[in-house]
């Protein structure tokens, strides 16, 4: 009885994983851009929490990252001939 060599195959193709890692990077960048703007002094309110970067840019990057992740999961690898 000869044991068959098991050829382990990844679930997604190389391009799908590249898009998935790009999505993770974009999501992480969005969350990093959301940080900061707080104040240690309770008597001082920092208006920097309402700037463009934290209110518009960072959430947009997070949503774009989730879109890229969905694209990377749902696309099929084209078979090579």
mmCIF file with all atom_site columns, C-alpha atoms in Angstrom:
data_model
loop_
_atom_site.group_PDB
_atom_site.id
_atom_site.type_symbol
_atom_site.label_atom_id
_atom_site.label_alt_id
_atom_site.label_comp_id
_atom_site.label_asym_id
_atom_site.label_entity_id
_atom_site.label_seq_id
_atom_site.pdbx_PDB_ins_code
_atom_site.Cartn_x
_atom_site.Cartn_y
_atom_site.Cartn_z
_atom_site.occupancy
_atom_site.B_iso_or_equiv
_atom_site.pdbx_formal_charge
_atom_site.auth_seq_id
_atom_site.auth_comp_id
_atom_site.auth_asym_id
_atom_site.auth_atom_id
_atom_site.pdbx_PDB_model_num
ATOM 1  C CA . UNK A 1 1  ? 0.000   0.000  0.000   1.00 0.00 ? 1  UNK A CA 1
ATOM 2  C CA . UNK A 1 2  ? 1.577   3.250  -1.195  1.00 0.00 ? 2  UNK A CA 1
ATOM 3  C CA . UNK A 1 3  ? 0.584   6.372  0.679   1.00 0.00 ? 3  UNK A CA 1
ATOM 4  C CA . UNK A 1 4  ? -0.422  9.156  -1.687  1.00 0.00 ? 4  UNK A CA 1
ATOM 5  C CA . UNK A 1 5  ? 1.525   12.373 -1.353  1.00 0.00 ? 5  UNK A CA 1
ATOM 6  C CA . UNK A 1 6  ? -0.964  14.923 -0.129  1.00 0.00 ? 6  UNK A CA 1
ATOM 7  C CA . UNK A 1 7  ? -0.786  18.141 -2.054  1.00 0.00 ? 7  UNK A CA 1
ATOM 8  C CA . UNK A 1 8  ? -1.999  20.848 0.275   1.00 0.00 ? 8  UNK A CA 1
ATOM 9  C CA . UNK A 1 9  ? -3.733  23.641 -1.543  1.00 0.00 ? 9  UNK A CA 1
ATOM 10 C CA . UNK A 1 10 ? -4.500  27.074 -0.177  1.00 0.00 ? 10 UNK A CA 1
ATOM 11 C CA . UNK A 1 11 ? -8.086  28.216 -0.014  1.00 0.00 ? 11 UNK A CA 1
ATOM 12 C CA . UNK A 1 12 ? -7.438  31.368 -2.066  1.00 0.00 ? 12 UNK A CA 1
ATOM 13 C CA . UNK A 1 13 ? -4.970  32.275 -4.773  1.00 0.00 ? 13 UNK A CA 1
ATOM 14 C CA . UNK A 1 14 ? -1.912  34.469 -4.382  1.00 0.00 ? 14 UNK A CA 1
ATOM 15 C CA . UNK A 1 15 ? -3.662  37.572 -5.697  1.00 0.00 ? 15 UNK A CA 1
ATOM 16 C CA . UNK A 1 16 ? -6.532  37.128 -3.238  1.00 0.00 ? 16 UNK A CA 1
ATOM 17 C CA . UNK A 1 17 ? -4.116  37.014 -0.313  1.00 0.00 ? 17 UNK A CA 1
ATOM 18 C CA . UNK A 1 18 ? -2.335  40.117 -1.594  1.00 0.00 ? 18 UNK A CA 1
ATOM 19 C CA . UNK A 1 19 ? -5.632  41.997 -1.670  1.00 0.00 ? 19 UNK A CA 1
ATOM 20 C CA . UNK A 1 20 ? -6.496  40.681 1.786   1.00 0.00 ? 20 UNK A CA 1
ATOM 21 C CA . UNK A 1 21 ? -3.226  41.935 3.280   1.00 0.00 ? 21 UNK A CA 1
ATOM 22 C CA . UNK A 1 22 ? -3.734  45.271 1.524   1.00 0.00 ? 22 UNK A CA 1
ATOM 23 C CA . UNK A 1 23 ? -7.197  45.461 3.099   1.00 0.00 ? 23 UNK A CA 1
ATOM 24 C CA . UNK A 1 24 ? -5.781  44.745 6.557   1.00 0.00 ? 24 UNK A CA 1
ATOM 25 C CA . UNK A 1 25 ? -3.189  47.481 6.066   1.00 0.00 ? 25 UNK A CA 1
ATOM 26 C CA . UNK A 1 26 ? -5.805  50.037 4.942   1.00 0.00 ? 26 UNK A CA 1
ATOM 27 C CA . UNK A 1 27 ? -8.098  49.170 7.871   1.00 0.00 ? 27 UNK A CA 1
ATOM 28 C CA . UNK A 1 28 ? -5.218  49.468 10.349  1.00 0.00 ? 28 UNK A CA 1
ATOM 29 C CA . UNK A 1 29 ? -4.197  52.798 8.816   1.00 0.00 ? 29 UNK A CA 1
ATOM 30 C CA . UNK A 1 30 ? -7.760  54.065 9.213   1.00 0.00 ? 30 UNK A CA 1
ATOM 31 C CA . UNK A 1 31 ? -7.840  53.124 12.884  1.00 0.00 ? 31 UNK A CA 1
ATOM 32 C CA . UNK A 1 32 ? -4.422  54.697 13.465  1.00 0.00 ? 32 UNK A CA 1
ATOM 33 C CA . UNK A 1 33 ? -5.638  57.940 11.894  1.00 0.00 ? 33 UNK A CA 1
ATOM 34 C CA . UNK A 1 34 ? -8.647  57.944 14.248  1.00 0.00 ? 34 UNK A CA 1
ATOM 35 C CA . UNK A 1 35 ? -6.502  57.962 17.391  1.00 0.00 ? 35 UNK A CA 1
ATOM 36 C CA . UNK A 1 36 ? -5.487  60.972 19.424  1.00 0.00 ? 36 UNK A CA 1
ATOM 37 C CA . UNK A 1 37 ? -7.092  64.310 20.078  1.00 0.00 ? 37 UNK A CA 1
ATOM 38 C CA . UNK A 1 38 ? -8.004  63.593 23.665  1.00 0.00 ? 38 UNK A CA 1
ATOM 39 C CA . UNK A 1 39 ? -7.158  65.699 26.673  1.00 0.00 ? 39 UNK A CA 1
ATOM 40 C CA . UNK A 1 40 ? -5.843  64.696 30.087  1.00 0.00 ? 40 UNK A CA 1
ATOM 41 C CA . UNK A 1 41 ? -7.339  67.815 31.676  1.00 0.00 ? 41 UNK A CA 1
ATOM 42 C CA . UNK A 1 42 ? -11.096 67.397 32.293  1.00 0.00 ? 42 UNK A CA 1
ATOM 43 C CA . UNK A 1 43 ? -11.566 71.192 32.252  1.00 0.00 ? 43 UNK A CA 1
ATOM 44 C CA . UNK A 1 44 ? -10.232 71.541 28.705  1.00 0.00 ? 44 UNK A CA 1
ATOM 45 C CA . UNK A 1 45 ? -12.114 70.345 25.622  1.00 0.00 ? 45 UNK A CA 1
ATOM 46 C CA . UNK A 1 46 ? -9.886  69.693 22.632  1.00 0.00 ? 46 UNK A CA 1
ATOM 47 C CA . UNK A 1 47 ? -11.591 70.570 19.341  1.00 0.00 ? 47 UNK A CA 1
ATOM 48 C CA . UNK A 1 48 ? -9.074  68.409 17.439  1.00 0.00 ? 48 UNK A CA 1
ATOM 49 C CA . UNK A 1 49 ? -11.330 65.385 17.789  1.00 0.00 ? 49 UNK A CA 1
ATOM 50 C CA . UNK A 1 50 ? -13.657 66.944 15.213  1.00 0.00 ? 50 UNK A CA 1
ATOM 51 C CA . UNK A 1 51 ? -11.097 67.597 12.478  1.00 0.00 ? 51 UNK A CA 1
ATOM 52 C CA . UNK A 1 52 ? -11.302 66.233 8.936   1.00 0.00 ? 52 UNK A CA 1
ATOM 53 C CA . UNK A 1 53 ? -8.828  63.412 9.525   1.00 0.00 ? 53 UNK A CA 1
ATOM 54 C CA . UNK A 1 54 ? -10.760 61.810 12.385  1.00 0.00 ? 54 UNK A CA 1
ATOM 55 C CA . UNK A 1 55 ? -14.304 62.441 11.162  1.00 0.00 ? 55 UNK A CA 1
ATOM 56 C CA . UNK A 1 56 ? -14.075 61.888 7.395   1.00 0.00 ? 56 UNK A CA 1
ATOM 57 C CA . UNK A 1 57 ? -10.762 60.413 6.254   1.00 0.00 ? 57 UNK A CA 1
ATOM 58 C CA . UNK A 1 58 ? -10.214 57.635 8.809   1.00 0.00 ? 58 UNK A CA 1
ATOM 59 C CA . UNK A 1 59 ? -13.723 56.098 8.665   1.00 0.00 ? 59 UNK A CA 1
ATOM 60 C CA . UNK A 1 60 ? -13.622 56.282 4.873   1.00 0.00 ? 60 UNK A CA 1
ATOM 61 C CA . UNK A 1 61 ? -10.330 54.371 4.853   1.00 0.00 ? 61 UNK A CA 1
ATOM 62 C CA . UNK A 1 62 ? -11.788 51.722 7.155   1.00 0.00 ? 62 UNK A CA 1
ATOM 63 C CA . UNK A 1 63 ? -14.820 51.258 4.894   1.00 0.00 ? 63 UNK A CA 1
ATOM 64 C CA . UNK A 1 64 ? -12.594 51.096 1.799   1.00 0.00 ? 64 UNK A CA 1
ATOM 65 C CA . UNK A 1 65 ? -10.487 48.467 3.580   1.00 0.00 ? 65 UNK A CA 1
ATOM 66 C CA . UNK A 1 66 ? -13.572 46.372 4.314   1.00 0.00 ? 66 UNK A CA 1
ATOM 67 C CA . UNK A 1 67 ? -14.591 46.703 0.666   1.00 0.00 ? 67 UNK A CA 1
ATOM 68 C CA . UNK A 1 68 ? -11.171 45.488 -0.477  1.00 0.00 ? 68 UNK A CA 1
ATOM 69 C CA . UNK A 1 69 ? -11.431 42.558 1.948   1.00 0.00 ? 69 UNK A CA 1
ATOM 70 C CA . UNK A 1 70 ? -14.819 41.551 0.543   1.00 0.00 ? 70 UNK A CA 1
ATOM 71 C CA . UNK A 1 71 ? -13.445 41.836 -2.983  1.00 0.00 ? 71 UNK A CA 1
ATOM 72 C CA . UNK A 1 72 ? -10.470 39.639 -2.096  1.00 0.00 ? 72 UNK A CA 1
ATOM 73 C CA . UNK A 1 73 ? -12.748 36.979 -0.641  1.00 0.00 ? 73 UNK A CA 1
ATOM 74 C CA . UNK A 1 74 ? -15.360 36.972 -3.399  1.00 0.00 ? 74 UNK A CA 1
ATOM 75 C CA . UNK A 1 75 ? -13.131 37.030 -6.494  1.00 0.00 ? 75 UNK A CA 1
ATOM 76 C CA . UNK A 1 76 ? -12.038 33.819 -8.129  1.00 0.00 ? 76 UNK A CA 1
ATOM 77 C CA . UNK A 1 77 ? -8.566  33.030 -9.299  1.00 0.00 ? 77 UNK A CA 1
ATOM 78 C CA . UNK A 1 78 ? -8.497  32.715 -13.078 1.00 0.00 ? 78 UNK A CA 1
ATOM 79 C CA . UNK A 1 79 ? -7.213  29.299 -14.130 1.00 0.00 ? 79 UNK A CA 1
ATOM 80 C CA . UNK A 1 80 ? -3.941  29.291 -16.057 1.00 0.00 ? 80 UNK A CA 1
ATOM 81 C CA . UNK A 1 81 ? -3.878  27.427 -19.334 1.00 0.00 ? 81 UNK A CA 1
#
